[in-house]
Tab-separated table of C-alpha atoms in Angstrom:
chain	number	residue	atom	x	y	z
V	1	UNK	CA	125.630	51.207	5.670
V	2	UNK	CA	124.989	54.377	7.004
V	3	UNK	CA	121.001	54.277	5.833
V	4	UNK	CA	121.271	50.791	7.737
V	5	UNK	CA	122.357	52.094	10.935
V	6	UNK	CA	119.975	54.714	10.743
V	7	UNK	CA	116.986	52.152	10.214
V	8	UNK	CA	118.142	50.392	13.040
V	9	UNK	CA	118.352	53.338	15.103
V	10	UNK	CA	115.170	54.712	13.996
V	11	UNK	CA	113.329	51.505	14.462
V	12	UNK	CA	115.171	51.244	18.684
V	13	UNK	CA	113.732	54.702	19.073
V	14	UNK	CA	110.406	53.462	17.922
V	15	UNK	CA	110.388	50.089	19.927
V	16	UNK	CA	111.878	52.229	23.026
V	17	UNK	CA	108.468	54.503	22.454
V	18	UNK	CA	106.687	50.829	22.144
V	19	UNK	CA	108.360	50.432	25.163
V	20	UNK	CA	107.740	53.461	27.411
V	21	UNK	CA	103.990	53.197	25.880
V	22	UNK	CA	103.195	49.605	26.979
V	23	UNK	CA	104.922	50.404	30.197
V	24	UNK	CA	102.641	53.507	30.695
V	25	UNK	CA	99.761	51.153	30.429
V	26	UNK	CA	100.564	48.673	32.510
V	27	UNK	CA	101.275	51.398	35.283
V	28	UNK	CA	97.797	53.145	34.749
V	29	UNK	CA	96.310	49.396	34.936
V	30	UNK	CA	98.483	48.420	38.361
V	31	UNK	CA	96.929	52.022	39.876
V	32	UNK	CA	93.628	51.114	38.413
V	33	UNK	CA	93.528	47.726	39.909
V	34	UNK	CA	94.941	48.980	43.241
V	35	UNK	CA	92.185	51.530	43.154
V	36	UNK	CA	89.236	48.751	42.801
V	37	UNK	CA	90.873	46.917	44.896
V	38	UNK	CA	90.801	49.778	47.786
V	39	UNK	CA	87.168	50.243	46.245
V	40	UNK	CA	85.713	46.940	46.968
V	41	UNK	CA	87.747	46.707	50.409
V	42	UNK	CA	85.836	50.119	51.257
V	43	UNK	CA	82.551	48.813	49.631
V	44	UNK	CA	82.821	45.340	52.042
V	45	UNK	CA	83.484	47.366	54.874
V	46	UNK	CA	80.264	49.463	54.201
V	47	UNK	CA	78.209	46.443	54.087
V	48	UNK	CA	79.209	44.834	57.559
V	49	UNK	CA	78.637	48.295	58.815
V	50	UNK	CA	74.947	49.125	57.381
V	51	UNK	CA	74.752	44.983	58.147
V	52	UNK	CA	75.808	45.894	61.807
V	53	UNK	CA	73.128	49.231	61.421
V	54	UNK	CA	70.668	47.233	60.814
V	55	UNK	CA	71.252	44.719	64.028
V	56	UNK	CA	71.821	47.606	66.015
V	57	UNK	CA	68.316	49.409	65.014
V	58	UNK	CA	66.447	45.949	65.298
V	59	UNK	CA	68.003	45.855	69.184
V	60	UNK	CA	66.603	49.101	69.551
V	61	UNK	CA	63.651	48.780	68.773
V	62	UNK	CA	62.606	45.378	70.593
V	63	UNK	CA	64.129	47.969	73.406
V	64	UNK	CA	61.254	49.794	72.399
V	65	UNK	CA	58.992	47.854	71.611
V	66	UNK	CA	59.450	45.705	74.748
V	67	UNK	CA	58.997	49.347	76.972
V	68	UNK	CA	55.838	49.993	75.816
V	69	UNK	CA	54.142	46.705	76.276
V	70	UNK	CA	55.566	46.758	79.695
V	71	UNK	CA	53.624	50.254	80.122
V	72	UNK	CA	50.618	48.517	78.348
V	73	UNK	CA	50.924	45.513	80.968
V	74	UNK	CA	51.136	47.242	83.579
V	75	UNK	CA	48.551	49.764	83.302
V	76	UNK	CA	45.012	48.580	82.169
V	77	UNK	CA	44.232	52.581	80.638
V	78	UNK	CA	47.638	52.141	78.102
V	79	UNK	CA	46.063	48.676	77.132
V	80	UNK	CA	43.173	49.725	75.988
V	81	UNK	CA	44.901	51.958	73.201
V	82	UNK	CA	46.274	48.517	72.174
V	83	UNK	CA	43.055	46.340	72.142
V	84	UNK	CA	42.536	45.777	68.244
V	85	UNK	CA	41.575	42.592	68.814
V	86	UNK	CA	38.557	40.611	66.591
V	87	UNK	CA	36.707	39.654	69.847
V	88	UNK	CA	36.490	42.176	73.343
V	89	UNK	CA	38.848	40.192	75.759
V	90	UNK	CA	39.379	41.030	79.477
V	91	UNK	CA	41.926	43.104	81.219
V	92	UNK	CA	43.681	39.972	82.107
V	93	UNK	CA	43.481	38.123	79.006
V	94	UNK	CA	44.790	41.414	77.306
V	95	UNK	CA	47.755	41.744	79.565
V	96	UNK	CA	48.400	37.705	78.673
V	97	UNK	CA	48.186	38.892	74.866
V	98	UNK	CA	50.588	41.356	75.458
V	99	UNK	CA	53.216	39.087	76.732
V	100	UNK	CA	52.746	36.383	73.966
V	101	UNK	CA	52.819	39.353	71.457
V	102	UNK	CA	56.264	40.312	73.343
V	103	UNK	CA	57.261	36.688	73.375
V	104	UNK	CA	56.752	35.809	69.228
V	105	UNK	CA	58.110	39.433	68.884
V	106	UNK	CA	61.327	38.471	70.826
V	107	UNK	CA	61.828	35.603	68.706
V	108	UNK	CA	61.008	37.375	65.792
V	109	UNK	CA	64.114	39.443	66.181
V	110	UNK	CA	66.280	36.554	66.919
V	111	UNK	CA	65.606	35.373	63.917
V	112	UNK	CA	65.708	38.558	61.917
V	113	UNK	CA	69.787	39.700	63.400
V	114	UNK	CA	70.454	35.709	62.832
V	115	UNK	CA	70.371	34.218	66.459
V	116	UNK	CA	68.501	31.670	65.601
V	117	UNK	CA	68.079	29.886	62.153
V	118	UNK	CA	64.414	29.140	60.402
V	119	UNK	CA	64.411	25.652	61.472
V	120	UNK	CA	65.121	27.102	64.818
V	121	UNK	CA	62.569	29.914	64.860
V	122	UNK	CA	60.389	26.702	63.462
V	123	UNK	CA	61.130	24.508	66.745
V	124	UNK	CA	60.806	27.133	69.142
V	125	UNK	CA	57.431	28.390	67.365
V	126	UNK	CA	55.890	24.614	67.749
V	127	UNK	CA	56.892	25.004	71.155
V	128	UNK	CA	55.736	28.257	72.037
V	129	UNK	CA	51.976	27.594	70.804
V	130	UNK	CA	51.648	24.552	72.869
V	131	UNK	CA	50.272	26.883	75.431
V	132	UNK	CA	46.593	27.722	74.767
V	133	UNK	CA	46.756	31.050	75.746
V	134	UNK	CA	49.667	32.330	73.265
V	135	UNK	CA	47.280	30.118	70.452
V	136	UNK	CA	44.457	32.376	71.816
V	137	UNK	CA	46.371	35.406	71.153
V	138	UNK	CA	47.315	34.064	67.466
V	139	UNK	CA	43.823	33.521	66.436
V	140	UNK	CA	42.871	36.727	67.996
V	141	UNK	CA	45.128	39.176	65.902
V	142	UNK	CA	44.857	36.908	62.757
V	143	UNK	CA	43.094	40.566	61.350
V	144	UNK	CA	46.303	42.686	61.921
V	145	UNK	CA	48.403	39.949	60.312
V	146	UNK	CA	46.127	40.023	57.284
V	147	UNK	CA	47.613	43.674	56.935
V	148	UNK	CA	51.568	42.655	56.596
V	149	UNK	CA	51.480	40.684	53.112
V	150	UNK	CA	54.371	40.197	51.328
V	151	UNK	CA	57.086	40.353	54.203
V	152	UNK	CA	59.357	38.557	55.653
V	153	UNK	CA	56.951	38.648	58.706
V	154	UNK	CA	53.943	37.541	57.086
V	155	UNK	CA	55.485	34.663	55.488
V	156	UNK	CA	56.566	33.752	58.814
V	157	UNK	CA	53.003	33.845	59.967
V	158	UNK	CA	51.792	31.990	56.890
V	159	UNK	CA	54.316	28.949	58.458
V	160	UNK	CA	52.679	29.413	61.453
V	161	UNK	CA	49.491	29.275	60.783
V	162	UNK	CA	49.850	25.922	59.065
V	163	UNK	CA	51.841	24.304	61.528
V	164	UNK	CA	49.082	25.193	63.981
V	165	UNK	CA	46.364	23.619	61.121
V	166	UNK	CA	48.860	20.411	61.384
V	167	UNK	CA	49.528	20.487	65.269
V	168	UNK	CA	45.045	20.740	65.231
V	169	UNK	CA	45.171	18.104	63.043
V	170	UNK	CA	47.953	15.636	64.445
V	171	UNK	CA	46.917	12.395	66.323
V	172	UNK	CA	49.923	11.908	68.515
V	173	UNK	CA	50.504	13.372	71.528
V	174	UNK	CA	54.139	14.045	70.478
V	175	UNK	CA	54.162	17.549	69.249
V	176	UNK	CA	57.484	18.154	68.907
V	177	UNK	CA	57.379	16.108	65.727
V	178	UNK	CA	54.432	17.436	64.251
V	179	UNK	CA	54.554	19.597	60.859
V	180	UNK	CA	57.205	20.355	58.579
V	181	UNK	CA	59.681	23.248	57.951
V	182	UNK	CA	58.385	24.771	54.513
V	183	UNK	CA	61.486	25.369	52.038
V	184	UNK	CA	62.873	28.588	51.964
């Protein structure tokens, strides 16, 4: 009997070590868990914030971007550092360019921090090159464009372009329903 009770007692200590083991482990794995948890609650938060960054620098620069065409505008000498155009245009018609350049840029942005959606930009692009002057200025830095493949931008100006081939094209007066969003 005694060898009995000893086997019993020998085999509790060994399930109480069992025990204490498998209760180690699932500790370690609760504090592991909790840790990835904080982790990916700390790795979320970094994203909305370099998210947020990156709204914050695109404000900024249209900021910018918007000053120095203002400078350019208003002072025929600053324009001329911007003339890259294909064909030599006048003072006036480069001050017109500089505005449509500040208008599609001002869009652009919307579109980039998510103001506006693609079938948005879309719309508002159809309406914006109703008016010969801003088509002028498309045709006229069709060159720079060239030098932005593969971007976000340039795809944007592929759309453009071919809405512009459909709205040439169209024989309705009704623009507003000519060409079709591409898919994504």
């Amino acid at each position: 009997m005694a060898t009995r009770k000893r086997g019993i007692r020998g085999l509790s200590s060994t399930a109480a070590a069992g025990l204490g083991v498998a209760i180690g482990a699932l500790a370690a794995m609760a504090t592991q868990h909790h840790e990835l948890k904080a982790l990916r609650i700390r790795l979320e938060d970094l994203e909305e914030h370099a998210h947020s960054q990156r709204h914050t620098n695109l404000a900024n620069q249209q900021r910018q971007h918007w000053e120095l065409l203002s400078k350019a505008i208003d002072d025929p000498d600053l324009a001329q550092v911007l003339d890259l155009y294909e064909e030599p245009v006048s003072p006036k018609q480069r001050r017109q360019y500089l505005f449509a350049n500040v208008l599609y840029t001002n869009l652009l942005f919307y579109y980039r921090i998510g103001n506006i959606t693609r079938e948005e930009f879309f719309g508002s692009v159809r309406g914006m090159f109703q008016n010969p002057i801003v088509r002028e200025y498309w045709y006229a830095t069709r060159q720079q464009r060239a030098s932005i493949a593969n971007s976000e931008e340039a795809e944007l100006g592929l759309m453009i372009d071919e809405l512009l081939r459909q709205l040439e094209d169209a024989d309705t007066e009704a623009w507003w329903v000519v060409g079709e969003l591409p898919d994504q």
